[in-house]
PDB file of C-alpha atoms in Angstrom:
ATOM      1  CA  UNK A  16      -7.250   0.288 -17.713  1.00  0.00           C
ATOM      2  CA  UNK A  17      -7.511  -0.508 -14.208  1.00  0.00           C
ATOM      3  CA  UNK A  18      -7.675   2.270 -11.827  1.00  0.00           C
ATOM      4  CA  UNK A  19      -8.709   3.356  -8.506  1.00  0.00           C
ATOM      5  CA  UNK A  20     -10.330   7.081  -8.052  1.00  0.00           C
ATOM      6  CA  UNK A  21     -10.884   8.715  -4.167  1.00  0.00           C
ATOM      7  CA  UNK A  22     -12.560  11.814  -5.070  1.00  0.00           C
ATOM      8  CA  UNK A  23     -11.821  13.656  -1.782  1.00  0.00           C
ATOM      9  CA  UNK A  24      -8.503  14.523  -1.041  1.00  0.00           C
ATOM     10  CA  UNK A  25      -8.933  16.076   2.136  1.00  0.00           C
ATOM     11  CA  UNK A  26     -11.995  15.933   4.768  1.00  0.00           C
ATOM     12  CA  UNK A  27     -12.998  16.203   7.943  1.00  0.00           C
ATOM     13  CA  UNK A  28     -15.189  15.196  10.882  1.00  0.00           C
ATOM     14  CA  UNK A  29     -15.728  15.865  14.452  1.00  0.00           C
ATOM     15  CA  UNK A  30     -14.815  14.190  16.773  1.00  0.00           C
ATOM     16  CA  UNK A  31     -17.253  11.252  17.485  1.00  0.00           C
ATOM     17  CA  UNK A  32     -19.060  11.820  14.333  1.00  0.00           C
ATOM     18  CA  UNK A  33     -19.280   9.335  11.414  1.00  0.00           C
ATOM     19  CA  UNK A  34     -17.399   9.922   7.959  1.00  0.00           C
ATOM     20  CA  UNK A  35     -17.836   8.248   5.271  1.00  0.00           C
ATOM     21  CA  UNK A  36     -14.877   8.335   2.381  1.00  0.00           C
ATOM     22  CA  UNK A  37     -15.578   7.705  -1.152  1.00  0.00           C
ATOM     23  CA  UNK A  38     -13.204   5.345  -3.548  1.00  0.00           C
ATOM     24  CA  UNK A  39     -14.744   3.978  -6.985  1.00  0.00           C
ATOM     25  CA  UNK A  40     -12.672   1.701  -9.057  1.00  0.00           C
ATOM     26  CA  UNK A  41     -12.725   0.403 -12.822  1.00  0.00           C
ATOM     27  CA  UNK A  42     -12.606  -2.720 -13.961  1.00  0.00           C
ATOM     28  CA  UNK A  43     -14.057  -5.869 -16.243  1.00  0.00           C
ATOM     29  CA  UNK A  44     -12.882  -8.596 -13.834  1.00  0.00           C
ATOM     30  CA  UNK A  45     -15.821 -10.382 -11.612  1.00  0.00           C
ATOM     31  CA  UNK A  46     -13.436 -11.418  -8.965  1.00  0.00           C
ATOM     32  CA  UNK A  47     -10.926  -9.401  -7.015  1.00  0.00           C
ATOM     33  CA  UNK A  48     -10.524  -7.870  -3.548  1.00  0.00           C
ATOM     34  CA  UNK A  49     -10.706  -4.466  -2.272  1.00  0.00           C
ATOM     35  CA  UNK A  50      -8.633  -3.077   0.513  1.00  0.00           C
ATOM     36  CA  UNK A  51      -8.805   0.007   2.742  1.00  0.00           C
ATOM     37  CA  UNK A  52      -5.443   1.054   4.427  1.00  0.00           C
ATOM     38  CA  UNK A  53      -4.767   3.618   6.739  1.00  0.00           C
ATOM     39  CA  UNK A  54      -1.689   5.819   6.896  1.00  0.00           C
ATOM     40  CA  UNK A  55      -0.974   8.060  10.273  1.00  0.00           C
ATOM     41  CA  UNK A  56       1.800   9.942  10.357  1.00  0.00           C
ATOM     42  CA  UNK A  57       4.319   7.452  11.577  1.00  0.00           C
ATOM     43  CA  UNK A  58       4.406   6.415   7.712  1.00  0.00           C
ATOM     44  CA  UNK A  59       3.098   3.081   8.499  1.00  0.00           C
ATOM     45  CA  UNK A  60       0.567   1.501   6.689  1.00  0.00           C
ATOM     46  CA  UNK A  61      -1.974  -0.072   8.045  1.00  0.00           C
ATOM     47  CA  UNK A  62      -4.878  -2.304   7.072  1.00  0.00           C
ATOM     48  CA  UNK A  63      -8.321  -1.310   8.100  1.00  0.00           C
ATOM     49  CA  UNK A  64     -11.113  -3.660   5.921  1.00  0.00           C
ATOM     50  CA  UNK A  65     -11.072  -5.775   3.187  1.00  0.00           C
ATOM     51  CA  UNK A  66     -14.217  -7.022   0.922  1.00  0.00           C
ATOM     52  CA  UNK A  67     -14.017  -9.749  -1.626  1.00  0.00           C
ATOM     53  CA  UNK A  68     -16.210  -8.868  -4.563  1.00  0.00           C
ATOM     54  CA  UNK A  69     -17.938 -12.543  -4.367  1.00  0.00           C
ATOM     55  CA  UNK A  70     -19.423 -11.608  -1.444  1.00  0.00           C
ATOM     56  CA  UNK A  71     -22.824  -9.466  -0.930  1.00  0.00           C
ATOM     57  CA  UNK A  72     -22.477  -8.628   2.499  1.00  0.00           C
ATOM     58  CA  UNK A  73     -20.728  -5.650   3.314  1.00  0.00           C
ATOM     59  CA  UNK A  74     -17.533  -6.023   5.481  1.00  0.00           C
ATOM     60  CA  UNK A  75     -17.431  -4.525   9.106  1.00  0.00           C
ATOM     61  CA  UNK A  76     -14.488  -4.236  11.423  1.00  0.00           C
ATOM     62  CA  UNK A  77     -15.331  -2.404  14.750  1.00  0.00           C
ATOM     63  CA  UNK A  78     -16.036   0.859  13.885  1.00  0.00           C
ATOM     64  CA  UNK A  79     -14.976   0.298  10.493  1.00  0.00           C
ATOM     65  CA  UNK A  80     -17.914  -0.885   7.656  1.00  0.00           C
ATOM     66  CA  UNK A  81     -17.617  -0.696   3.995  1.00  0.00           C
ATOM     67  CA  UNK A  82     -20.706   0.241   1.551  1.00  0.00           C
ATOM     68  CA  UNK A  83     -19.661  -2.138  -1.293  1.00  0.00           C
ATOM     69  CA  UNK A  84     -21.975  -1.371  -4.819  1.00  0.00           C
ATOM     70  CA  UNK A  85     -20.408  -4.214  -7.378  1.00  0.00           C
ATOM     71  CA  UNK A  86     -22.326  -3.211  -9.737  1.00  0.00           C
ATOM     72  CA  UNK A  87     -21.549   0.424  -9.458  1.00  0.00           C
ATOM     73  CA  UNK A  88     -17.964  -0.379  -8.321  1.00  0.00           C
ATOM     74  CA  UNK A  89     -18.167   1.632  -5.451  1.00  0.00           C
ATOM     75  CA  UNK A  90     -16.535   1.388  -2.137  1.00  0.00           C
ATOM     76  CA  UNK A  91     -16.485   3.395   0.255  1.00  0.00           C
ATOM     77  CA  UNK A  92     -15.389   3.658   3.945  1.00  0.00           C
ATOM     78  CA  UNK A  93     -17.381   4.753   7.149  1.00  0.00           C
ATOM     79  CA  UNK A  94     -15.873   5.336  10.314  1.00  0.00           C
ATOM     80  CA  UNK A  95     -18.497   5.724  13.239  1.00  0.00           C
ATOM     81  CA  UNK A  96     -17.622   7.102  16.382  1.00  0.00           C
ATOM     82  CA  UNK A  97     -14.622   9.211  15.034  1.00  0.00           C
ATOM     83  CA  UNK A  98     -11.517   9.407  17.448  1.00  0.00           C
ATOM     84  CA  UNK A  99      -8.565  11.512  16.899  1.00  0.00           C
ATOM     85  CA  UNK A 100      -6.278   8.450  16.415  1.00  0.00           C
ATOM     86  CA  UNK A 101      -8.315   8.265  13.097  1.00  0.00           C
ATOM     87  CA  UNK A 102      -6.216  11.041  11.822  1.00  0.00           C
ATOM     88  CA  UNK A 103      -4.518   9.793   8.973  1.00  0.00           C
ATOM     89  CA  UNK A 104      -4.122   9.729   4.941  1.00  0.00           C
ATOM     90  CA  UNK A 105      -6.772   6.531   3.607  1.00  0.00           C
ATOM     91  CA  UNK A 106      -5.742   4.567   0.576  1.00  0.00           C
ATOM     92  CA  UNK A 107      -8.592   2.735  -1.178  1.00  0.00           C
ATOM     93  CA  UNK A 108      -6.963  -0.150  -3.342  1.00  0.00           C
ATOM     94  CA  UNK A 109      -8.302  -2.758  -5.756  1.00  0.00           C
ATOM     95  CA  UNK A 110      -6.299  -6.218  -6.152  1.00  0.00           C
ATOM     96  CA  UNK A 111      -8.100  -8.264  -9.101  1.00  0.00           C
ATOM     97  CA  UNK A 112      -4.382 -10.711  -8.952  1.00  0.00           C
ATOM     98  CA  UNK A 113      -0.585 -10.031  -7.442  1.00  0.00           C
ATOM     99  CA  UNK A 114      -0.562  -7.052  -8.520  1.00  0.00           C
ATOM    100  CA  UNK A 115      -2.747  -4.147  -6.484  1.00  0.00           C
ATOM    101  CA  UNK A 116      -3.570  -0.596  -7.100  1.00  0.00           C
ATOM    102  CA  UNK A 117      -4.056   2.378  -4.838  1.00  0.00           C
ATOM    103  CA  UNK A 118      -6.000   5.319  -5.191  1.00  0.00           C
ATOM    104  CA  UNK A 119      -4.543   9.108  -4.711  1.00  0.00           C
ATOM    105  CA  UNK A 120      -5.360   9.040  -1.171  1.00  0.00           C
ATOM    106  CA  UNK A 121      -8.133  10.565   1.116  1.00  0.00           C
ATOM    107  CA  UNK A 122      -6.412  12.777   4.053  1.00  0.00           C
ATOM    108  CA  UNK A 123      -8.986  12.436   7.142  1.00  0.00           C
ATOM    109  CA  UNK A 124      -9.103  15.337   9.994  1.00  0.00           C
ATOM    110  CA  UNK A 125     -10.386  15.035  13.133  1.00  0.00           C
ATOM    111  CA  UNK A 126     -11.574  17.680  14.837  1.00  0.00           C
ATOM    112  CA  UNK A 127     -11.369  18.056  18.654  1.00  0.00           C
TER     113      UNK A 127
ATOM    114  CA  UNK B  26       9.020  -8.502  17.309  1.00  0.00           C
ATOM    115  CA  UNK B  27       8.733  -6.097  14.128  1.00  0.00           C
ATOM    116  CA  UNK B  28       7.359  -8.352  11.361  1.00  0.00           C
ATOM    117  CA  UNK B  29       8.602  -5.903   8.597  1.00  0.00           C
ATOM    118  CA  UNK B  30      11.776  -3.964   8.453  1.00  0.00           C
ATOM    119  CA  UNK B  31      13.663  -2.245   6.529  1.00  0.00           C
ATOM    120  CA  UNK B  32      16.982  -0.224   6.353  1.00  0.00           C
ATOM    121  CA  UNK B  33      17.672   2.230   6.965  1.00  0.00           C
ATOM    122  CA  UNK B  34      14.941   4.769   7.470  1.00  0.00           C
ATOM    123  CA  UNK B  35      16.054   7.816   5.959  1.00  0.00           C
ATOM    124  CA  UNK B  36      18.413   8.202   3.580  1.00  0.00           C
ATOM    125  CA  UNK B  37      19.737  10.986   1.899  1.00  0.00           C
ATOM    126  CA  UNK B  38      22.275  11.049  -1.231  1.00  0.00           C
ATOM    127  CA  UNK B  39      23.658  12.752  -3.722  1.00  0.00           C
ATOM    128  CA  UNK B  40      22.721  11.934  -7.370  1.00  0.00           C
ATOM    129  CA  UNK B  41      24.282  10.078  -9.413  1.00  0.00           C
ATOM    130  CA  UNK B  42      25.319   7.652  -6.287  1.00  0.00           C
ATOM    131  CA  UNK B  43      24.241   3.993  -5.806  1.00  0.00           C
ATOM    132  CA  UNK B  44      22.579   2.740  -3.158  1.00  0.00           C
ATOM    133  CA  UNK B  45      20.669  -0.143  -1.510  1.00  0.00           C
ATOM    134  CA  UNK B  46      17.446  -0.330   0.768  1.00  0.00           C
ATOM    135  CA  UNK B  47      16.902  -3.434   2.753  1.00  0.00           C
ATOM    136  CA  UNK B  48      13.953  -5.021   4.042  1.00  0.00           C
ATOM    137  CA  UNK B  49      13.772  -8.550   5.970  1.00  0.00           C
ATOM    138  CA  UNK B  50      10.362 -10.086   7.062  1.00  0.00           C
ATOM    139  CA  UNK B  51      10.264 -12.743  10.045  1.00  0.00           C
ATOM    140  CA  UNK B  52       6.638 -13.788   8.860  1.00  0.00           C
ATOM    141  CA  UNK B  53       7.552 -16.567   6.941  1.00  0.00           C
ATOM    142  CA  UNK B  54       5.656 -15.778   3.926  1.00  0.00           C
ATOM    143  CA  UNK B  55       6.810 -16.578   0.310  1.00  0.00           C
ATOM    144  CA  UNK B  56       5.761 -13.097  -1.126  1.00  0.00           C
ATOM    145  CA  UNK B  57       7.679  -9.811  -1.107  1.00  0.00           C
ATOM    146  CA  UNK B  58       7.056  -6.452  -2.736  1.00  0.00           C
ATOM    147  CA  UNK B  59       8.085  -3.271  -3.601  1.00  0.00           C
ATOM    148  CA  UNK B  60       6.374  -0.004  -3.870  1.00  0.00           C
ATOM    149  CA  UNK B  61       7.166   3.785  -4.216  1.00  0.00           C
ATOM    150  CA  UNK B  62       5.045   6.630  -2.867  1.00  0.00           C
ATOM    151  CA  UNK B  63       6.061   9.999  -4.032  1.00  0.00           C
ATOM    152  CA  UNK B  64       5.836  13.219  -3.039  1.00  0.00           C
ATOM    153  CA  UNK B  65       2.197  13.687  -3.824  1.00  0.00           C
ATOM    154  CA  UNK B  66       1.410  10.222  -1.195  1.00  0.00           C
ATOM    155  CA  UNK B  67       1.021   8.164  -4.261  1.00  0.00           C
ATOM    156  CA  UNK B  68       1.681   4.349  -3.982  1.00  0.00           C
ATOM    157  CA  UNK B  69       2.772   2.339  -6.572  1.00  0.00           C
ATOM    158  CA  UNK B  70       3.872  -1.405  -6.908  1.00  0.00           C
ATOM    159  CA  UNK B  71       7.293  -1.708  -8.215  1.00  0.00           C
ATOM    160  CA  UNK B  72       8.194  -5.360  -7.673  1.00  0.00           C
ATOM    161  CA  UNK B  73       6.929  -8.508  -5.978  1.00  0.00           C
ATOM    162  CA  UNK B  74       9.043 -11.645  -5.753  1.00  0.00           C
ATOM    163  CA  UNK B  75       6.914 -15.060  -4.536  1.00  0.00           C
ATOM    164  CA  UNK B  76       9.608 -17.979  -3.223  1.00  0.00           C
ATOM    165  CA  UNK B  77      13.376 -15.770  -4.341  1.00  0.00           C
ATOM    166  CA  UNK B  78      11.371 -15.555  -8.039  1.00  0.00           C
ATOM    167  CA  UNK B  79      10.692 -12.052  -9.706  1.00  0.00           C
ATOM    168  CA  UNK B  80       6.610 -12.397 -10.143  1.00  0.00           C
ATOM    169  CA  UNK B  81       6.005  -8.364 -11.050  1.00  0.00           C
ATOM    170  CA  UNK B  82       7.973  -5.527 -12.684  1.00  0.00           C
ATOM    171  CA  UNK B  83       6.197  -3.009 -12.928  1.00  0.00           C
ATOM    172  CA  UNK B  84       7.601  -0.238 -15.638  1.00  0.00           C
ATOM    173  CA  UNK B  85      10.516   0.524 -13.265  1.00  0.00           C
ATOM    174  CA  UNK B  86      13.423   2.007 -14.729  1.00  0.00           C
ATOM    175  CA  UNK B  87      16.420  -0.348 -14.890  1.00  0.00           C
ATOM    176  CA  UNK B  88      18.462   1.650 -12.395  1.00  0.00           C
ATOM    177  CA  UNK B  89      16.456  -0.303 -10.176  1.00  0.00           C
ATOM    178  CA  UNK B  90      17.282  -3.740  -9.600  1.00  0.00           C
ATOM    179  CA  UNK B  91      15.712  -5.386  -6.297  1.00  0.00           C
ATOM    180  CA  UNK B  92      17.851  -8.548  -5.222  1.00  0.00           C
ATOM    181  CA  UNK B  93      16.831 -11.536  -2.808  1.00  0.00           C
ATOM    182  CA  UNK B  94      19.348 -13.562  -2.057  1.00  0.00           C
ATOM    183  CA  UNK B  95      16.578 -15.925   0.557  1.00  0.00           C
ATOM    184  CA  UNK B  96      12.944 -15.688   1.227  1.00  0.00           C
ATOM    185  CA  UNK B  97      13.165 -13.189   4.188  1.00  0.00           C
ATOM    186  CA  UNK B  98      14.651 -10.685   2.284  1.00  0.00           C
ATOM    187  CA  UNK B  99      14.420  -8.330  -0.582  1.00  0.00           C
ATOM    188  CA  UNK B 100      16.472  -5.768  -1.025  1.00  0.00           C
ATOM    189  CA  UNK B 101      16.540  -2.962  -3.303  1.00  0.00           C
ATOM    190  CA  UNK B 102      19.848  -1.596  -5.626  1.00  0.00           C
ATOM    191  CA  UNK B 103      19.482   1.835  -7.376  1.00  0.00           C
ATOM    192  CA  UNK B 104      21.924   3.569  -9.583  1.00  0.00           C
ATOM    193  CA  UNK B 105      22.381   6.397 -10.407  1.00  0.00           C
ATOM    194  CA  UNK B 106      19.972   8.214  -8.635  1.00  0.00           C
ATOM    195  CA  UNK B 107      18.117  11.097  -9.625  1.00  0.00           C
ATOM    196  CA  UNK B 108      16.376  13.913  -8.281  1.00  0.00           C
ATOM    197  CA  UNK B 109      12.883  12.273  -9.383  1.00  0.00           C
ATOM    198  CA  UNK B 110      14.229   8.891  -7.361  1.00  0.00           C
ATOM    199  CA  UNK B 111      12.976  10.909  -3.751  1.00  0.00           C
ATOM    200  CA  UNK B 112      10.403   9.233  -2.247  1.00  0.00           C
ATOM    201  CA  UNK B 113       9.725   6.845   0.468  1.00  0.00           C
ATOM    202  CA  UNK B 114      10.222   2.848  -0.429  1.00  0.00           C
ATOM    203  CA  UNK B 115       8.294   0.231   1.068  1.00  0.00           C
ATOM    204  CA  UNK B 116       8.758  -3.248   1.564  1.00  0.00           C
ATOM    205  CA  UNK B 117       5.847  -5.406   2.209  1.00  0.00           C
ATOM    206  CA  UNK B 118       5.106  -9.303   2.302  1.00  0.00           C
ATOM    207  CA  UNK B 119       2.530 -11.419   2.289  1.00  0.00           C
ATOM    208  CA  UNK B 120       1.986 -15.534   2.728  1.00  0.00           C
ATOM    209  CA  UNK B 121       1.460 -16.001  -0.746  1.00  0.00           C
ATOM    210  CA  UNK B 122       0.702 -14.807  -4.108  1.00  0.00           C
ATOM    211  CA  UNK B 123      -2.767 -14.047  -5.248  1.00  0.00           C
ATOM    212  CA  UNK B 124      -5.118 -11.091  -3.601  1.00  0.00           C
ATOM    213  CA  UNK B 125      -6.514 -12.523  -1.329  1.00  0.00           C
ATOM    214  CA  UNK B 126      -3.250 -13.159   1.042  1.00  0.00           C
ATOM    215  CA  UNK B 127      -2.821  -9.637   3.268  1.00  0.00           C
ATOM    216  CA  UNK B 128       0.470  -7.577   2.894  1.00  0.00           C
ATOM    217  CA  UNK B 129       1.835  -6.438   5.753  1.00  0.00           C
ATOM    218  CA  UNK B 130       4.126  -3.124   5.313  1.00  0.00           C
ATOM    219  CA  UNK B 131       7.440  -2.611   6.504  1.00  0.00           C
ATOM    220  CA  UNK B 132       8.093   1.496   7.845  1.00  0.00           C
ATOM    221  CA  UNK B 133       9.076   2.815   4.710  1.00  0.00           C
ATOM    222  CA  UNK B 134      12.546   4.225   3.857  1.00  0.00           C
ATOM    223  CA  UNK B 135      12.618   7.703   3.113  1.00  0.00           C
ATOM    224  CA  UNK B 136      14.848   8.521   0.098  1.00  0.00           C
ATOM    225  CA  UNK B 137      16.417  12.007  -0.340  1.00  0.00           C
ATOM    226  CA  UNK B 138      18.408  13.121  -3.886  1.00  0.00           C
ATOM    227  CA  UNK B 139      20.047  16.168  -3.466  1.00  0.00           C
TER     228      UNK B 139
END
């Protein structure tokens, strides 16, 4: 079975630190995508990264980066620079075809 | 400008009612979905349609029967609600099928059964 596993429910980081969320994922497919989203409280959900597992190199979006381990399907989320618009629930997901599948959820803090 | 929407935002019902959830996109993309987080912030796909055509259906009770009468919109039916039916709904669409197109999420409606 397919499924996506964020070990940390909660966490949190001060303010202009770096944090670094876990998400590891099973699967036999060799091609699929990977997704982190963001979720604030206004509900909305947002999308922060996104890898494709063809390619090595790790994806970056400002202060976003992923640390993408096929081989120990593995990928987790750093956020350098911390700000407290940051603050939100993050959903690791895995999308091998139409369908996708979340993770539990990783509630970030940010502390002032 | 909002790219996803959906109505309304909150709703709150009594079981055993029907109701509907609707969600437009003014992307122009072929792909809709579906998907229920409950209580405990778990998201799950419940139903994509690519082009007015039901693609994924997920192991959704029946109750639930999403409808899209055009490509901009996908609206969801359920009867006979139940307690268990709270949650929030989201709509989301995306140019095509296939994981590699990005889904863009409408606000969510929030669902109350009292």
């Amino acid at each position: 079975a397919q499924t996506v596993t964020q070990s940390q429910p909660e966490m949190s980081v001060q303010e202009a630190e770096t944090v670094t969320l876990s998400c590891t994922y099973d699967t036999s497919e060799s091609d699929y995508y990977l997704f982190w989203y963001k979720q604030p409280p206004s509900r909305q959900m947002i999308l922060v990264i996104r890898q494709e597992a063809y390619k090595q190199q790790n994806a970056t979006e400002n202060r976003f980066s992923v640390n993408f381990q096929k081989a120990a399907k593995s990928f987790s989320l750093k956020i350098s620079d911390s700000q407290l618009g940051d603050a939100a629930m993050y959903f690791c997901a895995y999308r091998p075809d139409d369908k996708i599948i979340f993770g539990k959820g990783t509630r970030l803090h940010i502390l002032p | 400008d909002t790219a996803v929407s959906q109505t309304p935002k909150y709703l709150v019902t009594q079981m055993g009612n029907d109701k509907s959830i609707k969600c437009e996109q003014n992307l122009g993309h072929d792909t809709m979905y579906w998907y229920k987080q409950d209580s405990k912030k778990f998201l799950k796909i419940m139903f994509s349609y690519n082009n007015k055509e039901l693609i994924i259906n997920e192991t959704v009770p029946n109750r639930f029967s999403p409808k899209s009468p055009d490509k901009a919109h996908l609206n969801l039916h359920i009867n006979s609600l139940e307690l268990g039916d709270s949650a929030v709904y989201f709509c989301a669409s995306s140019q095509g099928q296939g994981p590699y197109n990005e889904q863009f999420f409408g606000p969510g409606t929030r669902l109350t059964v009292l």
